[in-house]
Amino acid sequence: MIKENLTQLKQNIPENVKIIAVSKFKPEADILEAYEAGQRDFGENYVQEMETKAEALPKDINWHFIGNLQRNKVKYIAPFIHLIHSVDSLRLLKEINKQAIRNERTIECLLQIHIADEETKFGWDMESYKALLESGELEELSNVKVIGLMGMSTMTDDEDQVVDEFKQLARLFELGKAQYPEWTELSMGMSADYPLAIEQGSTMVRIGSTLFGAR
Ligand SMILES: *Cc1c(COP(=O)(O)O)cnc(C)c1O
């Protein structure tokens, strides 16, 4: 089924939009099935779960961290993480930088922007994001490379609201790109809303249940 779901998704998603297969709570066998169908980018929300899976699974998998990341756990994923989508504070960026230096590598990150009207979703609000850009602090981080933004829309049936939120995120992405032309990635869209996100300029969609089934 996973193979068929992936084929179906690829028919709906343009080639220049990367599919991140969100495998949280799913067994390694499911990940391998997607891997054997050609998928290489997988997203996880929990440090311990990602570590265990990364240890057991093929080494050419690109692991994306998309969950709420605690500073004291950065060290566990720093040796192998491909991209952290969910960076929500400068303190976290500084810790990622420290662990990247310790591992003699550069870690790519996205800033998670709070666009939904829900308290439970993390991220920079508009003011703190603009303040961060103006502060020039990102340039101080020798071993962190910020390459764009991530955001989650409100869980609602109101498509207009979701589109508005994605438009807002795309605008904030353009604002960042004006200052940092090397930014390339806008991670927005999940199973329920990825077609709308792609219309608004998403470059990465994070797909869980449509690929692996309900959690
Ligand atoms: C779980 C999760 C997803 C995938 O959600 P689906 O609705 O199953 O596609 C995407 N992004 C984040 C941040 C998630 O936590």
Short mmCIF file of C-alpha atoms and ligand atoms in Angstrom, two decimals:
data_model
loop_
_atom_site.label_atom_id
_atom_site.label_comp_id
_atom_site.label_asym_id
_atom_site.label_seq_id
_atom_site.Cartn_x
_atom_site.Cartn_y
_atom_site.Cartn_z
CA MET A 1 0.00 0.00 0.00
CA ILE A 2 2.78 2.45 0.92
CA LYS A 3 4.38 2.05 -2.49
CA GLU A 4 1.06 2.76 -4.22
CA ASN A 5 0.42 5.76 -1.95
CA LEU A 6 3.84 7.16 -2.83
CA THR A 7 3.21 6.71 -6.56
CA GLN A 8 -0.12 8.47 -6.17
CA LEU A 9 1.44 11.35 -4.22
CA LYS A 10 4.13 11.81 -6.85
CA GLN A 11 1.42 12.20 -9.47
CA ASN A 12 -0.10 15.05 -7.45
CA ILE A 13 3.10 16.83 -6.46
CA PRO A 14 5.38 18.67 -8.90
CA GLU A 15 8.93 17.32 -9.13
CA ASN A 16 10.47 20.49 -7.75
CA VAL A 17 8.57 20.06 -4.46
CA LYS A 18 10.32 17.61 -2.14
CA ILE A 19 8.23 15.03 -0.29
CA ILE A 20 9.27 14.51 3.33
CA ALA A 21 7.75 11.20 4.46
CA VAL A 22 6.65 11.74 8.07
CA SER A 23 7.16 8.40 9.79
CA LYS A 24 6.52 9.21 13.45
CA PHE A 25 5.00 6.26 15.37
CA LYS A 26 5.40 4.07 12.27
CA PRO A 27 7.53 0.91 12.36
CA GLU A 28 10.86 0.58 10.59
CA ALA A 29 9.29 -1.90 8.14
CA ASP A 30 7.04 0.90 6.84
CA ILE A 31 10.00 3.20 6.35
CA LEU A 32 11.86 0.45 4.49
CA GLU A 33 8.89 -0.08 2.21
CA ALA A 34 8.93 3.60 1.23
CA TYR A 35 12.74 3.46 0.96
CA GLU A 36 12.56 0.55 -1.44
CA ALA A 37 10.10 2.57 -3.53
CA GLY A 38 12.78 5.26 -3.82
CA GLN A 39 11.96 7.60 -0.92
CA ARG A 40 15.05 9.00 0.85
CA ASP A 41 13.75 11.92 2.96
CA PHE A 42 11.97 11.04 6.22
CA GLY A 43 10.64 13.28 8.98
CA GLU A 44 10.41 12.46 12.69
CA ASN A 45 9.08 14.39 15.70
CA TYR A 46 10.87 12.71 18.60
CA VAL A 47 14.62 12.58 19.21
CA GLN A 48 14.80 9.11 20.72
CA GLU A 49 12.57 7.59 18.05
CA MET A 50 14.62 9.18 15.27
CA GLU A 51 17.89 8.02 16.82
CA THR A 52 16.72 4.42 17.09
CA LYS A 53 15.46 4.39 13.52
CA ALA A 54 18.53 6.11 12.10
CA GLU A 55 20.71 3.49 13.80
CA ALA A 56 18.77 0.59 12.30
CA LEU A 57 17.96 1.86 8.81
CA PRO A 58 20.04 2.54 5.65
CA LYS A 59 22.66 5.23 6.04
CA ASP A 60 21.71 7.15 2.92
CA ILE A 61 18.38 8.24 4.43
CA ASN A 62 18.08 12.02 4.93
CA TRP A 63 16.57 12.56 8.38
CA HIS A 64 14.45 15.67 8.92
CA PHE A 65 13.55 16.76 12.44
CA ILE A 66 10.09 18.38 12.48
CA GLY A 67 9.01 18.21 16.15
CA ASN A 68 9.47 20.40 19.17
CA LEU A 69 13.20 20.20 19.88
CA GLN A 70 14.54 20.62 23.40
CA ARG A 71 17.97 22.16 23.67
CA ASN A 72 19.35 19.37 25.85
CA LYS A 73 18.54 16.81 23.13
CA VAL A 74 20.23 18.53 20.19
CA LYS A 75 23.44 16.63 20.89
CA TYR A 76 21.80 13.28 20.10
CA ILE A 77 20.80 14.22 16.55
CA ALA A 78 23.66 16.61 15.71
CA PRO A 79 25.95 13.90 14.26
CA PHE A 80 23.55 12.82 11.52
CA ILE A 81 20.60 15.22 11.12
CA HIS A 82 19.99 16.42 7.55
CA LEU A 83 17.65 19.35 8.21
CA ILE A 84 15.93 20.71 11.34
CA HIS A 85 12.60 22.28 10.29
CA SER A 86 11.39 23.34 13.70
CA VAL A 87 13.79 25.91 15.13
CA ASP A 88 11.75 28.29 17.29
CA SER A 89 14.27 30.32 19.27
CA LEU A 90 17.70 31.92 19.11
CA ARG A 91 18.79 29.91 22.15
CA LEU A 92 18.02 26.72 20.24
CA LEU A 93 19.92 27.97 17.17
CA LYS A 94 22.93 28.68 19.38
CA GLU A 95 22.82 25.19 20.88
CA ILE A 96 22.57 23.64 17.39
CA ASN A 97 25.58 25.74 16.38
CA LYS A 98 27.53 24.51 19.40
CA GLN A 99 26.76 20.87 18.68
CA ALA A 100 27.51 21.32 14.97
CA ILE A 101 30.94 22.69 15.86
CA ARG A 102 31.52 19.74 18.19
CA ASN A 103 30.69 17.38 15.32
CA GLU A 104 32.77 19.35 12.82
CA ARG A 105 29.84 19.88 10.50
CA THR A 106 27.35 22.49 9.39
CA ILE A 107 23.70 21.84 10.23
CA GLU A 108 20.98 23.20 7.97
CA CYS A 109 17.90 24.65 9.69
CA LEU A 110 14.54 26.23 8.95
CA LEU A 111 12.90 28.77 11.23
CA GLN A 112 9.43 27.65 12.28
CA ILE A 113 6.99 30.55 12.02
CA HIS A 114 3.79 30.63 14.04
CA ILE A 115 1.06 31.26 11.45
CA ALA A 116 -1.88 29.31 12.90
CA ASP A 117 -4.37 30.83 15.31
CA GLU A 118 -3.75 27.99 17.74
CA GLU A 119 -1.77 28.34 20.95
CA THR A 120 -0.40 24.82 20.70
CA LYS A 121 1.76 25.38 17.64
CA PHE A 122 5.32 26.56 18.18
CA GLY A 123 7.34 29.10 16.30
CA TRP A 124 8.45 32.69 15.90
CA ASP A 125 5.70 35.26 15.74
CA MET A 126 5.94 37.97 13.12
CA GLU A 127 7.50 40.54 15.44
CA SER A 128 10.22 38.28 16.82
CA TYR A 129 11.01 36.98 13.33
CA LYS A 130 11.46 40.49 11.96
CA ALA A 131 13.55 41.42 14.98
CA LEU A 132 15.74 38.38 14.38
CA LEU A 133 16.35 39.37 10.75
CA GLU A 134 17.20 42.91 11.78
CA SER A 135 19.53 41.80 14.56
CA GLY A 136 21.91 40.05 12.14
CA GLU A 137 22.28 37.26 14.74
CA LEU A 138 21.98 34.56 12.07
CA GLU A 139 25.30 35.71 10.63
CA GLU A 140 27.03 35.00 13.95
CA LEU A 141 26.36 31.27 13.75
CA SER A 142 29.43 29.73 12.10
CA ASN A 143 28.10 26.17 11.79
CA VAL A 144 24.38 26.68 11.31
CA LYS A 145 23.03 27.41 7.86
CA VAL A 146 19.46 28.70 7.86
CA ILE A 147 17.96 27.91 4.46
CA GLY A 148 14.33 29.00 4.85
CA LEU A 149 11.11 28.74 6.83
CA MET A 150 8.59 26.17 8.02
CA GLY A 151 5.01 26.64 9.17
CA MET A 152 1.80 24.79 9.97
CA SER A 153 -1.66 26.08 9.17
CA THR A 154 -4.60 26.01 11.54
CA MET A 155 -6.48 22.73 11.62
CA THR A 156 -9.74 23.92 10.08
CA ASP A 157 -12.11 23.20 7.21
CA ASP A 158 -11.97 26.86 6.25
CA GLU A 159 -9.79 26.75 3.14
CA ASP A 160 -9.67 30.53 2.85
CA GLN A 161 -8.08 30.78 6.26
CA VAL A 162 -5.50 28.11 5.39
CA VAL A 163 -4.66 29.89 2.12
CA ASP A 164 -4.30 33.21 3.97
CA GLU A 165 -1.91 31.64 6.46
CA PHE A 166 0.22 30.09 3.71
CA LYS A 167 0.27 33.42 1.85
CA GLN A 168 1.46 35.13 5.01
CA LEU A 169 4.22 32.54 5.46
CA ALA A 170 5.26 32.89 1.80
CA ARG A 171 5.52 36.67 2.30
CA LEU A 172 7.72 36.21 5.36
CA PHE A 173 9.86 33.80 3.36
CA GLU A 174 10.33 36.43 0.63
CA LEU A 175 11.25 38.96 3.29
CA GLY A 176 13.98 36.66 4.59
CA LYS A 177 15.17 35.87 1.07
CA ALA A 178 15.57 39.55 0.30
CA GLN A 179 18.19 39.62 3.05
CA TYR A 180 19.54 36.09 2.56
CA PRO A 181 19.34 35.18 -1.15
CA GLU A 182 20.74 31.72 -0.34
CA TRP A 183 17.44 30.73 1.29
CA THR A 184 15.79 28.07 -0.87
CA GLU A 185 13.27 26.12 1.23
CA LEU A 186 9.72 26.82 2.30
CA SER A 187 8.43 23.80 4.23
CA MET A 188 4.64 24.03 4.28
CA GLY A 189 1.83 21.58 3.68
CA MET A 190 0.81 18.28 5.28
CA SER A 191 -1.61 15.52 4.22
CA ALA A 192 -4.69 17.70 4.68
CA ASP A 193 -3.48 20.87 3.01
CA TYR A 194 -0.49 20.20 0.75
CA PRO A 195 -2.26 21.12 -2.53
CA LEU A 196 -3.03 24.58 -1.12
CA ALA A 197 0.53 24.93 0.19
CA ILE A 198 2.03 24.06 -3.20
CA GLU A 199 -0.15 26.70 -4.86
CA GLN A 200 1.37 29.24 -2.48
CA GLY A 201 4.97 28.32 -3.23
CA SER A 202 5.89 25.45 -0.92
CA THR A 203 9.16 23.65 -1.77
CA MET A 204 8.79 20.85 0.81
CA VAL A 205 5.64 19.03 1.91
CA ARG A 206 5.62 16.91 5.07
CA ILE A 207 3.31 13.98 4.41
CA GLY A 208 2.44 11.40 7.07
CA SER A 209 -0.99 9.80 7.08
CA THR A 210 -1.62 10.00 3.32
CA LEU A 211 1.51 7.91 2.80
CA PHE A 212 1.64 5.59 5.82
CA GLY A 213 -2.02 5.50 6.89
CA ALA A 214 -3.65 6.95 9.99
CA ARG A 215 -1.60 7.08 13.21
C1 LIG B 1 2.87 14.81 12.05
C2 LIG B 1 3.34 15.99 11.30
C3 LIG B 1 3.20 16.07 9.90
C4 LIG B 1 2.47 15.04 9.06
O1 LIG B 1 1.10 15.09 9.30
P1 LIG B 1 0.03 14.32 8.37
O2 LIG B 1 -1.22 15.08 8.60
O3 LIG B 1 -0.02 12.93 8.88
O4 LIG B 1 0.51 14.40 6.97
C5 LIG B 1 3.74 17.18 9.26
N1 LIG B 1 4.37 18.15 9.93
C6 LIG B 1 4.52 18.11 11.27
C7 LIG B 1 5.23 19.23 11.95
C8 LIG B 1 4.00 17.05 11.99
O5 LIG B 1 4.14 17.03 13.32
#
